[in-house]
mmCIF file of C-alpha atoms in Angstrom:
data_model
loop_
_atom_site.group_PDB
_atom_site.id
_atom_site.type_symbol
_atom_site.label_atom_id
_atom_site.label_comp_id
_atom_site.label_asym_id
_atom_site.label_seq_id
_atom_site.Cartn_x
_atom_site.Cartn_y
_atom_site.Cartn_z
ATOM 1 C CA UNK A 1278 -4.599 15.736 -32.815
ATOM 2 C CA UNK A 1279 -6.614 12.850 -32.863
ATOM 3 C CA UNK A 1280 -6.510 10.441 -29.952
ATOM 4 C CA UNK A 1281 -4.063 12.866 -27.957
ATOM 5 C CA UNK A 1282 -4.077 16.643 -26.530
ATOM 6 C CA UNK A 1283 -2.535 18.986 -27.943
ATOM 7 C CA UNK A 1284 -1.257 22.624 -27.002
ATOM 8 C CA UNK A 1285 -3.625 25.656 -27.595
ATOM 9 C CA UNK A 1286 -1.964 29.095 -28.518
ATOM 10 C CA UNK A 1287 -2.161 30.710 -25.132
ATOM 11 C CA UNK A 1288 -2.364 27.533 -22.940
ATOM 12 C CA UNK A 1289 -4.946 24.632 -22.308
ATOM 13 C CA UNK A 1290 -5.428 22.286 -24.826
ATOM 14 C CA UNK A 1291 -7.198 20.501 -27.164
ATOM 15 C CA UNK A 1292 -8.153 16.786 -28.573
ATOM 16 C CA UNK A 1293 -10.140 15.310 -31.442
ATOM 17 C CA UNK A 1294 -12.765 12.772 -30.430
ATOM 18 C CA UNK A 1295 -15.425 10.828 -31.941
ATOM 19 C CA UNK A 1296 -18.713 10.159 -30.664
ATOM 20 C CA UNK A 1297 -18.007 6.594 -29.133
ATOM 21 C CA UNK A 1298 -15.113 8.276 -27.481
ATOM 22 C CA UNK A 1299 -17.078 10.871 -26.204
ATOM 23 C CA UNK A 1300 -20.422 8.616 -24.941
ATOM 24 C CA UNK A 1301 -17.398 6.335 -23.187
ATOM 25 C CA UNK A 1302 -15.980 9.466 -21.385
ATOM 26 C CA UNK A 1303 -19.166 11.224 -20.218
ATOM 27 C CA UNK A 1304 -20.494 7.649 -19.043
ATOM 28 C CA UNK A 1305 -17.274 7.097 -17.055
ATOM 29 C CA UNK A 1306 -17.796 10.289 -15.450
ATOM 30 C CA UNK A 1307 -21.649 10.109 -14.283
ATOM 31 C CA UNK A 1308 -20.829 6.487 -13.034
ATOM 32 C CA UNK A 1309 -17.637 8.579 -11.281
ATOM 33 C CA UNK A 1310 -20.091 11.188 -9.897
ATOM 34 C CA UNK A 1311 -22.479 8.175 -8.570
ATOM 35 C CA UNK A 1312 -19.531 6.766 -7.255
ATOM 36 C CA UNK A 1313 -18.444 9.533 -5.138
ATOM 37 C CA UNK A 1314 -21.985 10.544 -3.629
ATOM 38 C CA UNK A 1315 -23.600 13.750 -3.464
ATOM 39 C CA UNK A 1316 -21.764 16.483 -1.492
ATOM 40 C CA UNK A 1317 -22.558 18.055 2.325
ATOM 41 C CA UNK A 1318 -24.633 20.931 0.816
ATOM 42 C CA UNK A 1319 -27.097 18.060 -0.611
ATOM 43 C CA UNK A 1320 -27.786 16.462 1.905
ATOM 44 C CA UNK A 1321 -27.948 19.578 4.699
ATOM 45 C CA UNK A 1322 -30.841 21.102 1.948
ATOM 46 C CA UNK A 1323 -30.984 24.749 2.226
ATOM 47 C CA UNK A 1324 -28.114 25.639 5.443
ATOM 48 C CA UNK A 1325 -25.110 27.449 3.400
ATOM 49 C CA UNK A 1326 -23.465 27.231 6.677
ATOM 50 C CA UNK A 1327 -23.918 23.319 7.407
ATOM 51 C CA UNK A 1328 -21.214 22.175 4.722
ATOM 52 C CA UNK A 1329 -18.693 24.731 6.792
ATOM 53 C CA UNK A 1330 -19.043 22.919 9.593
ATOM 54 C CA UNK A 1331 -20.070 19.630 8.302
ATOM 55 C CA UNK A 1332 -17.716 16.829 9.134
ATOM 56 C CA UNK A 1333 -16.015 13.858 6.955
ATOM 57 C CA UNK A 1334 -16.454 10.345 7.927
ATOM 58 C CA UNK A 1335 -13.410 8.848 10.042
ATOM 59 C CA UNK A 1336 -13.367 5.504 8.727
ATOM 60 C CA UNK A 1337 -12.460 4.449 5.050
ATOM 61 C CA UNK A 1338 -14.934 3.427 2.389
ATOM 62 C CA UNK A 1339 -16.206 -0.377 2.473
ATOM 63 C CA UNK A 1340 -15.454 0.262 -1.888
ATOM 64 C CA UNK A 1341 -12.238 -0.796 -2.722
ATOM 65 C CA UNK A 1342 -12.430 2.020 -5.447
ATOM 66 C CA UNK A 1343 -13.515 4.561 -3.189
ATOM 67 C CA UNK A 1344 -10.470 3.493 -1.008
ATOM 68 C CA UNK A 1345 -8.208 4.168 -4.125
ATOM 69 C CA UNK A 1346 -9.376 7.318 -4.556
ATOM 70 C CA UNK A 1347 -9.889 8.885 -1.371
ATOM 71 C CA UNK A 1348 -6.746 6.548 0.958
ATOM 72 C CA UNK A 1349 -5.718 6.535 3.851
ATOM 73 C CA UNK A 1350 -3.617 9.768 4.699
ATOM 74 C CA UNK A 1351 -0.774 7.670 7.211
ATOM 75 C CA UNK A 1352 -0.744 4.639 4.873
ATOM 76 C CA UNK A 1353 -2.056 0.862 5.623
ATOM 77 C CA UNK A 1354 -2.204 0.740 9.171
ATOM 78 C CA UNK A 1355 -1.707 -3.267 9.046
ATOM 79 C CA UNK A 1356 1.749 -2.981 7.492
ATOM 80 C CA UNK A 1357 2.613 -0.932 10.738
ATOM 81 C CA UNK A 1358 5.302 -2.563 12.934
ATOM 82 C CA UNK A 1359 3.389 -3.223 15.827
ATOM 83 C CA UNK A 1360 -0.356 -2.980 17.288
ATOM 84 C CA UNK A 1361 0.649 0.193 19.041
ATOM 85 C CA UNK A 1362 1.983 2.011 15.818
ATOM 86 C CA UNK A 1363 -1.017 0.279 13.858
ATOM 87 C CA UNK A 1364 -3.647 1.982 16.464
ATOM 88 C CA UNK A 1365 -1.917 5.151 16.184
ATOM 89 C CA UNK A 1366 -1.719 5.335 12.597
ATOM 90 C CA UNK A 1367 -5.582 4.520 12.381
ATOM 91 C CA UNK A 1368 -6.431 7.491 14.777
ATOM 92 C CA UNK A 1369 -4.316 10.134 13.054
ATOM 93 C CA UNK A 1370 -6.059 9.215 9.450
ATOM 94 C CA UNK A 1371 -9.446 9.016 11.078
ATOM 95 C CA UNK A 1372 -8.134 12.518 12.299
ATOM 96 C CA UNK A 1373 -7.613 13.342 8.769
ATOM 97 C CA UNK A 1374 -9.946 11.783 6.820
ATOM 98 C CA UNK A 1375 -13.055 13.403 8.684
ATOM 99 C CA UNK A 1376 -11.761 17.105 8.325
ATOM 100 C CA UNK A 1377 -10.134 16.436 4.685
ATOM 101 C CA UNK A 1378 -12.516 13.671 2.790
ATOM 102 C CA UNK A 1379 -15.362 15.840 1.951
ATOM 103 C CA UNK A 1380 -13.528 18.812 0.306
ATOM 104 C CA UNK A 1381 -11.848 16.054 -1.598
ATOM 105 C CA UNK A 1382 -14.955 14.584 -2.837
ATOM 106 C CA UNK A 1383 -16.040 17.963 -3.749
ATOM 107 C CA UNK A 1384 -12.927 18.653 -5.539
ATOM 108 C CA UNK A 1385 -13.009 15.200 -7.471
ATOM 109 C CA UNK A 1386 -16.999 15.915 -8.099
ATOM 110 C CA UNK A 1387 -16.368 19.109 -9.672
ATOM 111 C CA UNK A 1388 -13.913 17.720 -12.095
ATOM 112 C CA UNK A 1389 -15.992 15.062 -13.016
ATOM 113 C CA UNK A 1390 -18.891 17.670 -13.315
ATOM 114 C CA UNK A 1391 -16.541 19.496 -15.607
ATOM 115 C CA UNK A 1392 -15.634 16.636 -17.954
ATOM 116 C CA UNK A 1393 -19.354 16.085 -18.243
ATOM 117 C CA UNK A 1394 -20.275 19.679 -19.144
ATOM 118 C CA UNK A 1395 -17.551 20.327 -21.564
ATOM 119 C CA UNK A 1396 -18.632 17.543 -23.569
ATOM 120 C CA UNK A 1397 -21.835 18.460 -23.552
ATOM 121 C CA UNK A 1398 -21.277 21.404 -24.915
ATOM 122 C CA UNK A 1399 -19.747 19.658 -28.151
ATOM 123 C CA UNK A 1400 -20.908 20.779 -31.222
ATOM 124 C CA UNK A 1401 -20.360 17.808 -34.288
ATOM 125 C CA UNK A 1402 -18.341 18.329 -36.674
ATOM 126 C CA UNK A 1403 -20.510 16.797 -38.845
ATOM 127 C CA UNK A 1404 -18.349 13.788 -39.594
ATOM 128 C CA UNK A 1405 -19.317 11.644 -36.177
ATOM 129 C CA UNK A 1406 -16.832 13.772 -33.646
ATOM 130 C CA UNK A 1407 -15.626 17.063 -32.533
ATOM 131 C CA UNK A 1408 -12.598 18.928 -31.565
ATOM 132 C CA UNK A 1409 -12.582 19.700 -27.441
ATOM 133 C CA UNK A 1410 -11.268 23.012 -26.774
ATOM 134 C CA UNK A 1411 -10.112 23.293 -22.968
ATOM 135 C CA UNK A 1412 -8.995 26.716 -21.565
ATOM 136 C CA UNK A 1413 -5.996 26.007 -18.932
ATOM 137 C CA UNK A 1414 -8.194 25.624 -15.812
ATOM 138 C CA UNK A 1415 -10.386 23.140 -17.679
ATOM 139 C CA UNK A 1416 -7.560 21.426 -18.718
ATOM 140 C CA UNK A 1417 -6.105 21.252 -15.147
ATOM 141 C CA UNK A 1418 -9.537 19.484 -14.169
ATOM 142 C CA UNK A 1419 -9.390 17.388 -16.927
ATOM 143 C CA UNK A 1420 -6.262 15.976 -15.530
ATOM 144 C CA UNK A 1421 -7.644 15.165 -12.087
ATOM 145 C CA UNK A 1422 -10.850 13.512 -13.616
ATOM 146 C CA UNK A 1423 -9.011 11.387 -15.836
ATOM 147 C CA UNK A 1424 -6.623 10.427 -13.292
ATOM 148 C CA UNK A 1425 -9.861 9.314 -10.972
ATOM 149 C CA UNK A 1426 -10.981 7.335 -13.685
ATOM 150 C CA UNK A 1427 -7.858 5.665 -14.116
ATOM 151 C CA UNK A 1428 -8.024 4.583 -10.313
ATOM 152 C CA UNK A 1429 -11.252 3.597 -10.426
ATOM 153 C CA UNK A 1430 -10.696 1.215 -13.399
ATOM 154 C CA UNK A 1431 -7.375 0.214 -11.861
ATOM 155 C CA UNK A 1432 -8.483 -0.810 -8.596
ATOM 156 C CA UNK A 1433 -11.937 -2.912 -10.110
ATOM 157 C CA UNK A 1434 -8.893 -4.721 -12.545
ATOM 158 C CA UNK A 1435 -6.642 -5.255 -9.292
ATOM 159 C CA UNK A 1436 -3.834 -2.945 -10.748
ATOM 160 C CA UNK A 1437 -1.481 -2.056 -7.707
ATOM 161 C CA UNK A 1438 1.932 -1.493 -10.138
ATOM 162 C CA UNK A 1439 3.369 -0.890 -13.298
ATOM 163 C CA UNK A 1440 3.603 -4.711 -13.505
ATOM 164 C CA UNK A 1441 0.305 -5.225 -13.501
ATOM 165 C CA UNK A 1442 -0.545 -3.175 -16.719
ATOM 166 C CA UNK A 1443 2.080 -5.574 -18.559
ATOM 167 C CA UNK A 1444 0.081 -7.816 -18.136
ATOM 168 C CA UNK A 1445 -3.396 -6.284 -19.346
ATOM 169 C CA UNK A 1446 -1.386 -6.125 -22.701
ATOM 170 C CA UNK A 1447 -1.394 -9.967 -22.837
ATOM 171 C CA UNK A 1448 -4.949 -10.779 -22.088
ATOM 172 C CA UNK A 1449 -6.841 -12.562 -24.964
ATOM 173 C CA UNK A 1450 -9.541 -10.995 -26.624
ATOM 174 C CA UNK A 1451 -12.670 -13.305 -25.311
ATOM 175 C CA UNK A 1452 -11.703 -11.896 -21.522
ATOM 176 C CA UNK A 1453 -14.006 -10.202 -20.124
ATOM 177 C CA UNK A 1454 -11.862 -7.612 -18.742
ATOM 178 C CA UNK A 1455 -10.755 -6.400 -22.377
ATOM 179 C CA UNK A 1456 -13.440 -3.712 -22.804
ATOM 180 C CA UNK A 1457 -12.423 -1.953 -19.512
ATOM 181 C CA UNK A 1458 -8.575 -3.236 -19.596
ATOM 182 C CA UNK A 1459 -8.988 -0.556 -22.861
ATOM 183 C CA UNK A 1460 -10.706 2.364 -21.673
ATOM 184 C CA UNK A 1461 -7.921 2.414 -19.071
ATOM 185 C CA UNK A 1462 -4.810 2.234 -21.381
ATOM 186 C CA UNK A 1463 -6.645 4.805 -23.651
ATOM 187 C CA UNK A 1464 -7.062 7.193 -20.925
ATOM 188 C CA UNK A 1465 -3.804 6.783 -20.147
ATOM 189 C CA UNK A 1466 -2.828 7.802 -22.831
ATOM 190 C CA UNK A 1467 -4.738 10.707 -23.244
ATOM 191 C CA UNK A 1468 -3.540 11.327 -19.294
ATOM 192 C CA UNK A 1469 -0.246 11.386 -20.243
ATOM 193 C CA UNK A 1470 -0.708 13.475 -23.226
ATOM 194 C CA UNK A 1471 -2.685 16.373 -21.249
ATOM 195 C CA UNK A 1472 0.017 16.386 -18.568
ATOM 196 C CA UNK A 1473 3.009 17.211 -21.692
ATOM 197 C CA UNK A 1474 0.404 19.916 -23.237
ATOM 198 C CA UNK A 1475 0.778 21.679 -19.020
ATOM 199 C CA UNK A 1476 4.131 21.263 -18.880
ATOM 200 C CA UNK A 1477 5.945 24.446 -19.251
#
């Protein structure tokens, strides 16, 4: 089990992880959660009914990252064929974006809020780690929150394609990418191992 998920009797899964693995996790989450902003409900204060009707913003993030995770819905609108198709394509993911963007941040929030909690609720087993037990809608959040972080790492190294990570394997220690050029292969590999322990 260590380093990977593994199946739980009855579904959702479960990894061994030490305490460096999980201070790097939970810290990777809250900078996730300060990433993404606080939600509709924050900011409207008391009004259960102002996140109903509250609206997204129409334009993508200025944040590269936050343009990773939350895209546009119709694609790049500069790789359009012409002005016309370009103008169009921005208007129908403004269209999108502003009735879709904050339930996604809420969704992505959540899991982050998730990861957070469920590590936090640890206990050590007395040797410097702990086992994470994750009941199958935990694990499904998992998923999406380590799949955010991936992004997020990705887009601050530049990673656009597969290519890319074959070269992250090559850099030389003293770079000063290395720390985070880790964290992302290592949650991809815990990524990919979560995904086989939901596969039916």
């Amino acid at each position: 089990m260590p380093g990977h998920f593994e199946p739980l009797p009855g579904g959702g899964a479960a990894v061994a992880l030490d305490d460096v693995e999980i201070s790097i996790i939970r810290s990777l989450a809250v900078q996730l959660l300060e990433l993404i902003g606080p939600g509709p409900a924050e900011d409207a204060g008391d009004d259960p009914l102002a996140e109903l009707f509250a609206e997204g913003p129409s334009e993508p993030p200025a944040d590269p990252v936050l343009r990773r995770l939350f895209p546009d819905a119709y694609g790049d609108p500069e790789a359009s064929p012409g002005p016309r198709d370009a103008e169009e394509q921005r208007a129908h993911s403004s269209e999108f974006r502003r009735y879709t963007e904050n339930d996604l941040r809420a969704g992505k929030r959540e899991s982050a809020l998730a990861v957070i909690r469920s590590l936090d609720l640890l206990t050590s087993a007395g040797d410097g780690g702990a086992v994470l037990k994750l009941a199958p809608e935990e694990s499904k959040q998992w998923l999406g929150a380590l799949n955010d972080l991936r992004l997020a790492i990705g887009s601050r190294l530049d990673i656009s394609d597969e290519d890319d990570t074959d070269l992250l394997y090559r850099l030389p220690d003293e770079d000063p990418r290395k720390p985070m050029v880790m964290a992302y292969l290592w949650l991809g590999g815990l990524q990919e191992s979560l995904v086989s322990t939901l596969m039916p």
